[in-house]
């Protein structure tokens, strides 16, 4: 099973609402107009359950467009329970989180509950 970041990035990339918007673990070297990055920023883990805290960053050409992309992404994330082994997703916060004054982005912080075994 791929790690949770990779699994979520692949799943988001396949959602029709985000068609044409690159989703990856790293920012592309040549930034497109809009893109999404995902990184694990914490969370707990037991032998059976992983509860990763993920930062999902929505980048765009303006603060308004970044906020709109974050809102769209949150709507799509409501269906993330469809991922294999994901039992729950909880959006913790959404904040304006620019890289610098010329690079707008919003960050969505989510916590997943993921079973570490395959259901029979």
mmCIF file of N, CA and C in Angstrom:
data_model
loop_
_atom_site.group_PDB
_atom_site.id
_atom_site.type_symbol
_atom_site.label_atom_id
_atom_site.label_comp_id
_atom_site.label_asym_id
_atom_site.label_seq_id
_atom_site.Cartn_x
_atom_site.Cartn_y
_atom_site.Cartn_z
ATOM 1 N N UNK A 1 0.845 -1.170 0.000
ATOM 2 C CA UNK A 1 0.000 0.000 0.000
ATOM 3 C C UNK A 1 0.898 1.244 0.000
ATOM 4 N N UNK A 2 0.663 2.205 -0.935
ATOM 5 C CA UNK A 2 1.477 3.420 -0.945
ATOM 6 C C UNK A 2 1.230 4.251 0.312
ATOM 7 N N UNK A 3 2.171 5.138 0.630
ATOM 8 C CA UNK A 3 1.955 5.963 1.819
ATOM 9 C C UNK A 3 0.746 6.869 1.609
ATOM 10 N N UNK A 4 0.240 7.399 2.687
ATOM 11 C CA UNK A 4 -1.012 8.155 2.657
ATOM 12 C C UNK A 4 -0.906 9.398 1.789
ATOM 13 N N UNK A 5 0.219 10.095 1.845
ATOM 14 C CA UNK A 5 0.387 11.288 1.010
ATOM 15 C C UNK A 5 0.250 10.934 -0.470
ATOM 16 N N UNK A 6 0.971 9.913 -0.888
ATOM 17 C CA UNK A 6 0.939 9.495 -2.290
ATOM 18 C C UNK A 6 -0.449 9.028 -2.682
ATOM 19 N N UNK A 7 -1.062 8.235 -1.831
ATOM 20 C CA UNK A 7 -2.400 7.710 -2.107
ATOM 21 C C UNK A 7 -3.407 8.851 -2.280
ATOM 22 N N UNK A 8 -3.365 9.846 -1.398
ATOM 23 C CA UNK A 8 -4.298 10.964 -1.487
ATOM 24 C C UNK A 8 -4.009 11.822 -2.715
ATOM 25 N N UNK A 9 -2.746 12.051 -3.031
ATOM 26 C CA UNK A 9 -2.391 12.836 -4.222
ATOM 27 C C UNK A 9 -2.904 12.157 -5.486
ATOM 28 N N UNK A 10 -2.719 10.852 -5.585
ATOM 29 C CA UNK A 10 -3.204 10.115 -6.757
ATOM 30 C C UNK A 10 -4.722 10.175 -6.849
ATOM 31 N N UNK A 11 -5.396 10.038 -5.722
ATOM 32 C CA UNK A 11 -6.858 10.069 -5.712
ATOM 33 C C UNK A 11 -7.383 11.450 -6.104
ATOM 34 N N UNK A 12 -6.810 12.514 -5.510
ATOM 35 C CA UNK A 12 -7.250 13.871 -5.856
ATOM 36 C C UNK A 12 -7.046 14.155 -7.343
ATOM 37 N N UNK A 13 -5.948 13.657 -7.906
ATOM 38 C CA UNK A 13 -5.656 13.871 -9.329
ATOM 39 C C UNK A 13 -6.723 13.284 -10.237
ATOM 40 N N UNK A 14 -7.434 12.283 -9.753
ATOM 41 C CA UNK A 14 -8.447 11.598 -10.563
ATOM 42 C C UNK A 14 -9.850 12.178 -10.394
ATOM 43 N N UNK A 15 -10.021 13.164 -9.528
ATOM 44 C CA UNK A 15 -11.352 13.720 -9.280
ATOM 45 C C UNK A 15 -11.691 14.758 -10.346
ATOM 46 N N UNK A 16 -12.869 14.639 -10.938
ATOM 47 C CA UNK A 16 -13.248 15.489 -12.072
ATOM 48 C C UNK A 16 -13.243 16.978 -11.726
ATOM 49 N N UNK A 17 -13.585 17.335 -10.503
ATOM 50 C CA UNK A 17 -13.600 18.749 -10.116
ATOM 51 C C UNK A 17 -12.209 19.386 -10.181
ATOM 52 N N UNK A 18 -11.177 18.565 -10.057
ATOM 53 C CA UNK A 18 -9.802 19.060 -10.057
ATOM 54 C C UNK A 18 -9.077 18.729 -11.357
ATOM 55 N N UNK A 19 -9.836 18.397 -12.391
ATOM 56 C CA UNK A 19 -9.257 18.031 -13.685
ATOM 57 C C UNK A 19 -8.337 19.146 -14.193
ATOM 58 N N UNK A 20 -7.143 18.784 -14.578
ATOM 59 C CA UNK A 20 -6.188 19.746 -15.113
ATOM 60 C C UNK A 20 -5.366 20.473 -14.063
ATOM 61 N N UNK A 21 -5.621 20.203 -12.788
ATOM 62 C CA UNK A 21 -4.863 20.840 -11.709
ATOM 63 C C UNK A 21 -3.862 19.816 -11.170
ATOM 64 N N UNK A 22 -2.566 20.043 -11.363
ATOM 65 C CA UNK A 22 -1.576 19.083 -10.870
ATOM 66 C C UNK A 22 -1.629 18.936 -9.347
ATOM 67 N N UNK A 23 -1.533 17.689 -8.891
ATOM 68 C CA UNK A 23 -1.488 17.380 -7.459
ATOM 69 C C UNK A 23 -0.243 16.527 -7.233
ATOM 70 N N UNK A 24 0.624 16.952 -6.318
ATOM 71 C CA UNK A 24 1.865 16.211 -6.088
ATOM 72 C C UNK A 24 2.348 16.435 -4.658
ATOM 73 N N UNK A 25 3.428 15.755 -4.318
ATOM 74 C CA UNK A 25 4.012 15.915 -2.991
ATOM 75 C C UNK A 25 4.985 17.090 -2.947
ATOM 76 N N UNK A 26 5.482 17.491 -4.102
ATOM 77 C CA UNK A 26 6.422 18.606 -4.191
ATOM 78 C C UNK A 26 5.901 19.638 -5.180
ATOM 79 N N UNK A 27 6.236 20.897 -4.954
ATOM 80 C CA UNK A 27 5.864 21.949 -5.894
ATOM 81 C C UNK A 27 6.630 21.738 -7.199
ATOM 82 N N UNK A 28 5.940 21.813 -8.336
ATOM 83 C CA UNK A 28 6.632 21.653 -9.617
ATOM 84 C C UNK A 28 7.674 22.762 -9.804
ATOM 85 N N UNK A 29 8.803 22.454 -10.461
ATOM 86 C CA UNK A 29 9.842 23.476 -10.671
ATOM 87 C C UNK A 29 9.307 24.692 -11.442
ATOM 88 N N UNK A 30 8.490 24.438 -12.438
ATOM 89 C CA UNK A 30 7.826 25.502 -13.185
ATOM 90 C C UNK A 30 6.388 25.559 -12.692
ATOM 91 N N UNK A 31 6.073 26.512 -11.841
ATOM 92 C CA UNK A 31 4.744 26.575 -11.231
ATOM 93 C C UNK A 31 3.665 26.847 -12.272
ATOM 94 N N UNK A 32 2.697 25.928 -12.408
ATOM 95 C CA UNK A 32 1.536 26.228 -13.244
ATOM 96 C C UNK A 32 0.654 27.276 -12.556
ATOM 97 N N UNK A 33 -0.372 27.744 -13.245
ATOM 98 C CA UNK A 33 -1.276 28.759 -12.683
ATOM 99 C C UNK A 33 -1.871 28.293 -11.354
ATOM 100 N N UNK A 34 -2.324 27.028 -11.313
ATOM 101 C CA UNK A 34 -2.889 26.457 -10.080
ATOM 102 C C UNK A 34 -2.307 25.067 -9.887
ATOM 103 N N UNK A 35 -2.020 24.717 -8.646
ATOM 104 C CA UNK A 35 -1.590 23.357 -8.331
ATOM 105 C C UNK A 35 -1.780 23.110 -6.844
ATOM 106 N N UNK A 36 -1.697 21.828 -6.466
ATOM 107 C CA UNK A 36 -1.919 21.402 -5.082
ATOM 108 C C UNK A 36 -0.738 20.541 -4.647
ATOM 109 N N UNK A 37 -0.248 20.785 -3.428
ATOM 110 C CA UNK A 37 0.777 19.918 -2.853
ATOM 111 C C UNK A 37 0.256 19.338 -1.536
ATOM 112 N N UNK A 38 0.791 18.175 -1.198
ATOM 113 C CA UNK A 38 0.378 17.470 0.022
ATOM 114 C C UNK A 38 1.629 17.061 0.786
ATOM 115 N N UNK A 39 1.619 17.296 2.097
ATOM 116 C CA UNK A 39 2.720 16.807 2.922
ATOM 117 C C UNK A 39 2.213 16.420 4.307
ATOM 118 N N UNK A 40 2.816 15.380 4.828
ATOM 119 C CA UNK A 40 2.492 14.964 6.193
ATOM 120 C C UNK A 40 3.228 15.887 7.149
ATOM 121 N N UNK A 41 2.495 16.422 8.125
ATOM 122 C CA UNK A 41 3.095 17.356 9.077
ATOM 123 C C UNK A 41 2.986 16.865 10.520
ATOM 124 N N UNK A 42 2.504 15.640 10.703
ATOM 125 C CA UNK A 42 2.391 15.086 12.051
ATOM 126 C C UNK A 42 1.391 13.959 12.090
ATOM 127 N N UNK A 43 0.930 13.652 13.297
ATOM 128 C CA UNK A 43 -0.050 12.592 13.485
ATOM 129 C C UNK A 43 0.516 11.441 14.278
ATOM 130 N N UNK A 44 -0.375 10.580 14.716
ATOM 131 C CA UNK A 44 0.015 9.432 15.522
ATOM 132 C C UNK A 44 -0.073 8.136 14.742
ATOM 133 N N UNK A 45 0.397 7.073 15.386
ATOM 134 C CA UNK A 45 0.419 5.778 14.716
ATOM 135 C C UNK A 45 0.481 4.669 15.760
ATOM 136 N N UNK A 46 -0.292 3.607 15.523
ATOM 137 C CA UNK A 46 -0.201 2.386 16.316
ATOM 138 C C UNK A 46 0.086 1.246 15.352
ATOM 139 N N UNK A 47 0.083 0.015 15.856
ATOM 140 C CA UNK A 47 0.309 -1.130 14.973
ATOM 141 C C UNK A 47 -0.794 -1.280 13.934
ATOM 142 N N UNK A 48 -2.011 -0.851 14.271
ATOM 143 C CA UNK A 48 -3.154 -1.070 13.386
ATOM 144 C C UNK A 48 -3.691 0.185 12.713
ATOM 145 N N UNK A 49 -3.495 1.345 13.330
ATOM 146 C CA UNK A 49 -4.113 2.583 12.851
ATOM 147 C C UNK A 49 -3.049 3.665 12.672
ATOM 148 N N UNK A 50 -3.167 4.409 11.573
ATOM 149 C CA UNK A 50 -2.342 5.591 11.336
ATOM 150 C C UNK A 50 -3.282 6.794 11.304
ATOM 151 N N UNK A 51 -2.922 7.861 11.980
ATOM 152 C CA UNK A 51 -3.740 9.082 11.964
ATOM 153 C C UNK A 51 -2.873 10.255 11.498
ATOM 154 N N UNK A 52 -2.544 10.279 10.205
ATOM 155 C CA UNK A 52 -1.673 11.340 9.712
ATOM 156 C C UNK A 52 -2.368 12.698 9.704
ATOM 157 N N UNK A 53 -1.611 13.717 10.061
ATOM 158 C CA UNK A 53 -2.036 15.105 9.906
ATOM 159 C C UNK A 53 -1.373 15.578 8.612
ATOM 160 N N UNK A 54 -2.188 16.024 7.672
ATOM 161 C CA UNK A 54 -1.679 16.418 6.362
ATOM 162 C C UNK A 54 -1.932 17.895 6.105
ATOM 163 N N UNK A 55 -0.952 18.552 5.496
ATOM 164 C CA UNK A 55 -1.112 19.922 5.012
ATOM 165 C C UNK A 55 -1.329 19.833 3.506
ATOM 166 N N UNK A 56 -2.480 20.288 3.069
ATOM 167 C CA UNK A 56 -2.814 20.298 1.648
ATOM 168 C C UNK A 56 -2.775 21.757 1.220
ATOM 169 N N UNK A 57 -1.792 22.086 0.399
ATOM 170 C CA UNK A 57 -1.571 23.477 0.030
ATOM 171 C C UNK A 57 -2.078 23.736 -1.383
ATOM 172 N N UNK A 58 -2.918 24.758 -1.495
ATOM 173 C CA UNK A 58 -3.564 25.126 -2.752
ATOM 174 C C UNK A 58 -2.943 26.428 -3.244
ATOM 175 N N UNK A 59 -2.220 26.328 -4.344
ATOM 176 C CA UNK A 59 -1.465 27.442 -4.904
ATOM 177 C C UNK A 59 -2.215 27.999 -6.111
ATOM 178 N N UNK A 60 -2.191 29.321 -6.266
ATOM 179 C CA UNK A 60 -2.823 29.941 -7.432
ATOM 180 C C UNK A 60 -2.226 31.331 -7.648
ATOM 181 N N UNK A 61 -2.628 31.961 -8.745
ATOM 182 C CA UNK A 61 -2.062 33.247 -9.130
ATOM 183 C C UNK A 61 -2.484 34.421 -8.272
ATOM 184 N N UNK A 62 -3.541 34.271 -7.496
ATOM 185 C CA UNK A 62 -3.983 35.339 -6.601
ATOM 186 C C UNK A 62 -4.516 34.719 -5.313
ATOM 187 N N UNK A 63 -4.632 35.549 -4.300
ATOM 188 C CA UNK A 63 -5.160 35.058 -3.022
ATOM 189 C C UNK A 63 -6.594 34.567 -3.191
ATOM 190 N N UNK A 64 -7.396 35.293 -3.964
ATOM 191 C CA UNK A 64 -8.791 34.890 -4.186
ATOM 192 C C UNK A 64 -8.848 33.538 -4.891
ATOM 193 N N UNK A 65 -8.020 33.348 -5.917
ATOM 194 C CA UNK A 65 -8.024 32.073 -6.651
ATOM 195 C C UNK A 65 -7.515 30.929 -5.776
ATOM 196 N N UNK A 66 -6.539 31.209 -4.925
ATOM 197 C CA UNK A 66 -6.045 30.174 -4.006
ATOM 198 C C UNK A 66 -7.135 29.785 -3.011
ATOM 199 N N UNK A 67 -7.886 30.758 -2.516
ATOM 200 C CA UNK A 67 -8.991 30.475 -1.590
ATOM 201 C C UNK A 67 -10.079 29.666 -2.285
ATOM 202 N N UNK A 68 -10.385 30.008 -3.533
ATOM 203 C CA UNK A 68 -11.394 29.259 -4.289
ATOM 204 C C UNK A 68 -10.944 27.821 -4.518
ATOM 205 N N UNK A 69 -9.659 27.632 -4.839
ATOM 206 C CA UNK A 69 -9.140 26.280 -5.031
ATOM 207 C C UNK A 69 -9.198 25.499 -3.717
ATOM 208 N N UNK A 70 -8.906 26.146 -2.608
ATOM 209 C CA UNK A 70 -8.992 25.475 -1.301
ATOM 210 C C UNK A 70 -10.428 25.055 -1.005
ATOM 211 N N UNK A 71 -11.389 25.926 -1.290
ATOM 212 C CA UNK A 71 -12.799 25.577 -1.063
ATOM 213 C C UNK A 71 -13.214 24.391 -1.922
ATOM 214 N N UNK A 72 -12.801 24.397 -3.183
ATOM 215 C CA UNK A 72 -13.115 23.286 -4.081
ATOM 216 C C UNK A 72 -12.466 21.999 -3.580
ATOM 217 N N UNK A 73 -11.221 22.092 -3.166
ATOM 218 C CA UNK A 73 -10.493 20.919 -2.674
ATOM 219 C C UNK A 73 -11.156 20.350 -1.421
ATOM 220 N N UNK A 74 -11.610 21.209 -0.515
ATOM 221 C CA UNK A 74 -12.309 20.722 0.690
ATOM 222 C C UNK A 74 -13.577 19.962 0.324
ATOM 223 N N UNK A 75 -14.301 20.449 -0.670
ATOM 224 C CA UNK A 75 -15.510 19.754 -1.121
ATOM 225 C C UNK A 75 -15.164 18.355 -1.619
ATOM 226 N N UNK A 76 -14.093 18.252 -2.392
ATOM 227 C CA UNK A 76 -13.659 16.949 -2.906
ATOM 228 C C UNK A 76 -13.182 16.058 -1.756
ATOM 229 N N UNK A 77 -12.475 16.625 -0.797
ATOM 230 C CA UNK A 77 -11.948 15.847 0.333
ATOM 231 C C UNK A 77 -13.041 15.180 1.158
ATOM 232 N N UNK A 78 -14.244 15.712 1.114
ATOM 233 C CA UNK A 78 -15.352 15.091 1.853
ATOM 234 C C UNK A 78 -15.606 13.656 1.397
ATOM 235 N N UNK A 79 -15.141 13.311 0.202
ATOM 236 C CA UNK A 79 -15.307 11.948 -0.330
ATOM 237 C C UNK A 79 -14.066 11.075 -0.134
ATOM 238 N N UNK A 80 -13.067 11.560 0.560
ATOM 239 C CA UNK A 80 -11.813 10.814 0.701
ATOM 240 C C UNK A 80 -11.978 9.512 1.469
ATOM 241 N N UNK A 81 -13.079 9.345 2.177
ATOM 242 C CA UNK A 81 -13.338 8.065 2.857
ATOM 243 C C UNK A 81 -13.443 6.932 1.837
ATOM 244 N N UNK A 82 -13.616 7.274 0.560
ATOM 245 C CA UNK A 82 -13.685 6.251 -0.490
ATOM 246 C C UNK A 82 -12.329 5.592 -0.743
ATOM 247 N N UNK A 83 -11.262 6.211 -0.286
ATOM 248 C CA UNK A 83 -9.937 5.620 -0.456
ATOM 249 C C UNK A 83 -9.839 4.313 0.323
ATOM 250 N N UNK A 84 -9.124 3.330 -0.231
ATOM 251 C CA UNK A 84 -8.944 2.080 0.507
ATOM 252 C C UNK A 84 -8.298 2.349 1.872
ATOM 253 N N UNK A 85 -8.837 1.748 2.877
ATOM 254 C CA UNK A 85 -8.315 1.795 4.245
ATOM 255 C C UNK A 85 -8.564 3.109 4.983
ATOM 256 N N UNK A 86 -9.132 4.128 4.328
ATOM 257 C CA UNK A 86 -9.430 5.385 5.024
ATOM 258 C C UNK A 86 -10.790 5.258 5.690
ATOM 259 N N UNK A 87 -10.800 5.399 7.002
ATOM 260 C CA UNK A 87 -12.046 5.277 7.762
ATOM 261 C C UNK A 87 -12.681 6.638 8.028
ATOM 262 N N UNK A 88 -11.853 7.692 8.056
ATOM 263 C CA UNK A 88 -12.379 9.005 8.427
ATOM 264 C C UNK A 88 -11.447 10.102 7.934
ATOM 265 N N UNK A 89 -12.041 11.246 7.588
ATOM 266 C CA UNK A 89 -11.264 12.450 7.281
ATOM 267 C C UNK A 89 -11.889 13.612 8.030
ATOM 268 N N UNK A 90 -11.048 14.397 8.671
ATOM 269 C CA UNK A 90 -11.520 15.527 9.465
ATOM 270 C C UNK A 90 -10.725 16.766 9.067
ATOM 271 N N UNK A 91 -11.411 17.760 8.477
ATOM 272 C CA UNK A 91 -10.760 19.019 8.130
ATOM 273 C C UNK A 91 -10.593 19.825 9.416
ATOM 274 N N UNK A 92 -9.354 20.114 9.768
ATOM 275 C CA UNK A 92 -9.047 20.837 11.002
ATOM 276 C C UNK A 92 -9.106 22.349 10.813
ATOM 277 N N UNK A 93 -8.538 22.835 9.698
ATOM 278 C CA UNK A 93 -8.504 24.281 9.475
ATOM 279 C C UNK A 93 -8.183 24.592 8.022
ATOM 280 N N UNK A 94 -8.480 25.820 7.638
ATOM 281 C CA UNK A 94 -8.095 26.365 6.338
ATOM 282 C C UNK A 94 -7.573 27.772 6.601
ATOM 283 N N UNK A 95 -6.342 28.030 6.151
ATOM 284 C CA UNK A 95 -5.748 29.338 6.430
ATOM 285 C C UNK A 95 -5.068 29.903 5.190
ATOM 286 N N UNK A 96 -4.979 31.228 5.141
ATOM 287 C CA UNK A 96 -4.157 31.901 4.149
ATOM 288 C C UNK A 96 -2.708 31.664 4.565
ATOM 289 N N UNK A 97 -1.903 31.097 3.674
ATOM 290 C CA UNK A 97 -0.549 30.669 4.027
ATOM 291 C C UNK A 97 0.399 30.948 2.860
ATOM 292 N N UNK A 98 0.564 32.231 2.480
ATOM 293 C CA UNK A 98 1.399 32.534 1.318
ATOM 294 C C UNK A 98 2.859 32.160 1.555
ATOM 295 N N UNK A 99 3.497 31.683 0.495
ATOM 296 C CA UNK A 99 4.923 31.373 0.577
ATOM 297 C C UNK A 99 5.709 32.668 0.799
ATOM 298 N N UNK A 100 5.325 33.688 0.075
ATOM 299 C CA UNK A 100 5.867 35.038 0.223
ATOM 300 C C UNK A 100 4.827 35.998 -0.347
ATOM 301 N N UNK A 101 5.153 37.267 -0.431
ATOM 302 C CA UNK A 101 4.158 38.250 -0.874
ATOM 303 C C UNK A 101 3.694 38.038 -2.307
ATOM 304 N N UNK A 102 4.492 37.344 -3.112
ATOM 305 C CA UNK A 102 4.131 37.163 -4.520
ATOM 306 C C UNK A 102 3.675 35.744 -4.852
ATOM 307 N N UNK A 103 3.546 34.881 -3.839
ATOM 308 C CA UNK A 103 3.164 33.485 -4.088
ATOM 309 C C UNK A 103 1.982 33.107 -3.202
ATOM 310 N N UNK A 104 0.748 33.381 -3.677
ATOM 311 C CA UNK A 104 -0.442 33.073 -2.875
ATOM 312 C C UNK A 104 -0.681 31.570 -2.726
ATOM 313 N N UNK A 105 -1.096 31.175 -1.555
ATOM 314 C CA UNK A 105 -1.543 29.800 -1.336
ATOM 315 C C UNK A 105 -2.388 29.761 -0.069
ATOM 316 N N UNK A 106 -3.284 28.793 -0.048
ATOM 317 C CA UNK A 106 -4.078 28.492 1.143
ATOM 318 C C UNK A 106 -3.700 27.095 1.593
ATOM 319 N N UNK A 107 -3.753 26.850 2.883
ATOM 320 C CA UNK A 107 -3.429 25.533 3.425
ATOM 321 C C UNK A 107 -4.626 24.955 4.165
ATOM 322 N N UNK A 108 -4.956 23.726 3.806
ATOM 323 C CA UNK A 108 -6.000 22.959 4.478
ATOM 324 C C UNK A 108 -5.285 21.923 5.340
ATOM 325 N N UNK A 109 -5.592 21.882 6.615
ATOM 326 C CA UNK A 109 -5.019 20.866 7.494
ATOM 327 C C UNK A 109 -6.090 19.817 7.752
ATOM 328 N N UNK A 110 -5.760 18.566 7.443
ATOM 329 C CA UNK A 110 -6.714 17.474 7.632
ATOM 330 C C UNK A 110 -6.067 16.355 8.432
ATOM 331 N N UNK A 111 -6.902 15.614 9.144
ATOM 332 C CA UNK A 111 -6.453 14.413 9.842
ATOM 333 C C UNK A 111 -7.245 13.237 9.296
ATOM 334 N N UNK A 112 -6.527 12.211 8.904
ATOM 335 C CA UNK A 112 -7.154 10.985 8.419
ATOM 336 C C UNK A 112 -7.041 9.904 9.482
ATOM 337 N N UNK A 113 -7.963 8.965 9.453
ATOM 338 C CA UNK A 113 -7.838 7.727 10.213
ATOM 339 C C UNK A 113 -7.721 6.622 9.180
ATOM 340 N N UNK A 114 -6.577 5.944 9.183
ATOM 341 C CA UNK A 114 -6.261 4.962 8.149
ATOM 342 C C UNK A 114 -5.953 3.616 8.803
ATOM 343 N N UNK A 115 -6.635 2.567 8.347
ATOM 344 C CA UNK A 115 -6.324 1.208 8.800
ATOM 345 C C UNK A 115 -5.056 0.746 8.092
ATOM 346 N N UNK A 116 -4.115 0.165 8.828
ATOM 347 C CA UNK A 116 -2.834 -0.247 8.268
ATOM 348 C C UNK A 116 -2.853 -1.672 7.722
ATOM 349 N N UNK A 117 -4.007 -2.251 7.621
ATOM 350 C CA UNK A 117 -4.125 -3.608 7.099
ATOM 351 C C UNK A 117 -5.185 -3.604 6.016
ATOM 352 N N UNK A 118 -5.138 -4.576 5.125
ATOM 353 C CA UNK A 118 -6.156 -4.693 4.084
ATOM 354 C C UNK A 118 -7.355 -5.431 4.638
ATOM 355 N N UNK A 119 -8.526 -4.862 4.419
ATOM 356 C CA UNK A 119 -9.766 -5.524 4.851
ATOM 357 C C UNK A 119 -9.983 -6.783 4.024
ATOM 358 N N UNK A 120 -10.413 -7.815 4.663
ATOM 359 C CA UNK A 120 -10.638 -9.092 3.968
ATOM 360 C C UNK A 120 -11.993 -9.106 3.304
#
